[in-house]
Short mmCIF file of C-alpha atoms in Angstrom, two decimals:
data_model
loop_
_atom_site.label_atom_id
_atom_site.label_comp_id
_atom_site.label_asym_id
_atom_site.label_seq_id
_atom_site.Cartn_x
_atom_site.Cartn_y
_atom_site.Cartn_z
CA UNK A 1 113.92 138.02 82.86
CA UNK A 2 111.45 140.04 84.88
CA UNK A 3 108.35 141.89 83.72
CA UNK A 4 108.96 144.91 85.92
CA UNK A 5 108.72 148.41 84.48
CA UNK A 6 112.10 149.62 83.30
CA UNK A 7 115.19 147.73 82.36
CA UNK A 8 114.80 143.92 82.58
CA UNK A 9 117.10 141.94 84.84
CA UNK A 10 118.37 138.62 83.53
CA UNK A 11 118.55 135.80 86.08
CA UNK A 12 120.53 132.68 85.19
CA UNK A 13 121.04 129.39 86.99
CA UNK A 14 122.44 125.96 86.25
CA UNK A 15 119.71 123.57 85.24
CA UNK A 16 120.31 119.85 84.72
CA UNK A 17 119.39 118.68 81.24
CA UNK A 18 118.30 115.17 80.25
CA UNK A 19 121.37 112.96 80.00
CA UNK A 20 123.38 114.91 82.58
CA UNK A 21 124.95 112.36 84.91
CA UNK A 22 125.37 114.72 87.84
CA UNK A 23 122.41 116.70 89.15
CA UNK A 24 121.78 118.78 92.25
CA UNK A 25 120.46 116.67 95.11
CA UNK A 26 119.38 117.44 98.65
CA UNK A 27 120.23 115.55 101.81
CA UNK A 28 117.41 116.06 104.28
CA UNK A 29 118.34 116.86 107.88
CA UNK A 30 116.55 117.99 111.01
CA UNK A 31 118.27 120.59 113.15
CA UNK A 32 117.44 120.39 116.84
CA UNK A 33 118.30 123.88 118.11
CA UNK A 34 117.58 122.99 121.77
CA UNK A 35 120.40 120.42 122.08
CA UNK A 36 122.03 121.55 119.42
CA UNK A 37 122.17 118.58 117.08
CA UNK A 38 121.85 117.77 113.38
CA UNK A 39 119.94 114.56 112.60
CA UNK A 40 120.33 113.21 109.05
CA UNK A 41 117.20 111.55 107.70
CA UNK A 42 117.89 107.93 106.83
CA UNK A 43 117.05 108.15 103.12
CA UNK A 44 119.24 108.59 100.04
CA UNK A 45 119.66 112.12 98.71
CA UNK A 46 116.68 113.36 96.67
CA UNK A 47 116.70 115.24 93.37
CA UNK A 48 116.18 118.97 93.98
CA UNK A 49 112.47 118.70 93.08
CA UNK A 50 109.09 119.56 94.59
CA UNK A 51 105.67 118.21 93.69
CA UNK A 52 104.77 121.45 91.86
CA UNK A 53 108.10 122.61 90.45
CA UNK A 54 111.76 121.85 89.79
CA UNK A 55 112.78 123.76 92.94
CA UNK A 56 112.28 122.39 96.46
CA UNK A 57 111.66 125.96 97.66
CA UNK A 58 109.69 127.52 94.80
CA UNK A 59 106.95 128.75 97.16
CA UNK A 60 109.49 130.80 99.15
CA UNK A 61 109.88 128.17 101.88
CA UNK A 62 110.69 124.45 101.85
CA UNK A 63 107.92 122.73 99.90
CA UNK A 64 106.41 119.30 100.57
CA UNK A 65 107.14 119.24 104.30
CA UNK A 66 104.52 119.01 107.05
CA UNK A 67 105.42 118.84 110.77
CA UNK A 68 103.09 117.38 113.39
CA UNK A 69 102.13 119.61 116.35
CA UNK A 70 104.94 118.61 118.74
CA UNK A 71 107.61 118.42 115.98
CA UNK A 72 108.28 114.74 116.67
CA UNK A 73 107.40 113.73 113.10
CA UNK A 74 108.06 115.24 109.71
CA UNK A 75 105.95 114.16 106.74
CA UNK A 76 107.53 114.88 103.37
CA UNK A 77 107.35 113.90 99.71
CA UNK A 78 110.32 112.80 97.62
CA UNK A 79 109.88 113.64 93.93
CA UNK A 80 111.78 111.88 91.16
CA UNK A 81 113.84 113.89 88.70
CA UNK A 82 111.24 113.42 85.93
CA UNK A 83 108.26 114.16 88.24
CA UNK A 84 106.72 110.76 87.50
CA UNK A 85 107.20 109.21 90.94
CA UNK A 86 106.19 110.58 94.33
CA UNK A 87 107.07 108.90 97.63
CA UNK A 88 105.18 109.98 100.74
CA UNK A 89 107.39 109.48 103.79
CA UNK A 90 107.26 110.16 107.53
CA UNK A 91 110.44 110.73 109.55
CA UNK A 92 110.93 110.43 113.29
CA UNK A 93 112.66 113.66 114.29
CA UNK A 94 114.66 112.27 117.24
CA UNK A 95 116.35 109.46 115.27
CA UNK A 96 116.03 110.35 111.58
CA UNK A 97 114.33 107.01 110.87
CA UNK A 98 112.11 107.26 107.78
CA UNK A 99 109.06 105.17 106.95
CA UNK A 100 107.78 105.07 103.39
CA UNK A 101 103.99 105.31 103.57
CA UNK A 102 102.94 105.08 99.91
CA UNK A 103 104.08 105.85 96.40
CA UNK A 104 102.31 107.21 93.34
CA UNK A 105 103.69 106.76 89.83
CA UNK A 106 102.22 108.48 86.77
CA UNK A 107 102.92 108.20 83.04
CA UNK A 108 103.34 111.93 82.38
CA UNK A 109 104.10 114.40 85.20
CA UNK A 110 102.72 114.50 88.73
CA UNK A 111 101.38 117.75 90.19
CA UNK A 112 100.17 117.97 93.78
CA UNK A 113 97.54 120.63 93.36
CA UNK A 114 96.07 123.50 91.41
CA UNK A 115 97.02 126.77 93.10
CA UNK A 116 99.38 125.26 95.63
CA UNK A 117 100.43 122.01 97.25
CA UNK A 118 97.24 120.14 98.16
CA UNK A 119 98.44 117.37 100.47
CA UNK A 120 98.26 117.34 104.27
CA UNK A 121 99.40 114.99 107.01
CA UNK A 122 96.73 114.69 109.71
CA UNK A 123 98.72 113.05 112.49
CA UNK A 124 95.93 113.15 115.10
CA UNK A 125 93.79 110.83 112.97
CA UNK A 126 96.76 109.09 111.27
CA UNK A 127 95.50 110.11 107.85
CA UNK A 128 96.81 111.86 104.77
CA UNK A 129 94.87 114.02 102.34
CA UNK A 130 96.47 113.56 98.92
CA UNK A 131 95.73 115.37 95.65
CA UNK A 132 95.97 113.36 92.44
CA UNK A 133 94.86 113.49 88.83
CA UNK A 134 95.07 109.69 88.46
CA UNK A 135 91.74 109.51 86.61
CA UNK A 136 92.47 112.66 84.53
CA UNK A 137 90.48 114.80 86.99
CA UNK A 138 91.88 116.46 90.10
CA UNK A 139 90.55 114.81 93.26
CA UNK A 140 91.49 114.58 96.90
CA UNK A 141 92.05 111.14 98.39
CA UNK A 142 92.20 109.97 102.00
CA UNK A 143 95.01 107.57 102.95
CA UNK A 144 95.74 105.69 106.17
CA UNK A 145 99.11 107.04 107.38
CA UNK A 146 99.92 103.86 109.30
CA UNK A 147 99.31 101.34 106.49
CA UNK A 148 99.61 103.52 103.38
CA UNK A 149 96.31 102.13 102.12
CA UNK A 150 93.83 104.27 100.21
CA UNK A 151 90.70 104.73 102.33
CA UNK A 152 88.50 106.69 99.91
CA UNK A 153 88.19 109.51 97.47
CA UNK A 154 87.05 112.69 99.20
CA UNK A 155 83.94 114.07 97.54
CA UNK A 156 83.83 117.85 97.72
CA UNK A 157 80.85 119.92 96.82
CA UNK A 158 81.48 123.15 94.99
CA UNK A 159 79.19 125.83 93.61
CA UNK A 160 75.94 124.59 92.14
CA UNK A 161 76.22 121.25 93.93
CA UNK A 162 78.78 119.89 91.47
CA UNK A 163 81.72 117.93 92.70
CA UNK A 164 85.12 119.51 92.30
CA UNK A 165 86.45 118.22 89.01
CA UNK A 166 83.07 117.74 87.33
CA UNK A 167 82.61 119.46 84.01
CA UNK A 168 79.95 121.99 83.13
#
């Protein structure tokens, strides 16, 4: 239902419940409009999930996708149905080949940011900025995009000199 003034409008959709054997999945493709050609990414179909919601397009566009400048690579995140497993992947646009860079698994539910999706692929430096609450506080982490290895936690300074995530 909406909260608009006037008569409410009911919106309904099919939602998979725990135990349902068949769920909506997405098969990722790249469409090259110059040739024209459709390139299927070489990964199994993903559950229809994003890192911040149960809808791959809840922000109004396709979530969890980040192209490099010349559109030769697409970084994306595959989210498990229960939001406990995230796989960071990079696809080669010309062939559809996909490389799994790293994976994060949590006990409860993963969220990739506070007000929006807080991960970025920095292809010029071959690095990834990744948001995680792995220590029960939200922090940004820097990963090597070639090896998938964690390089460091990114320390941000907020108001009053406190790090983002510090109490008080």
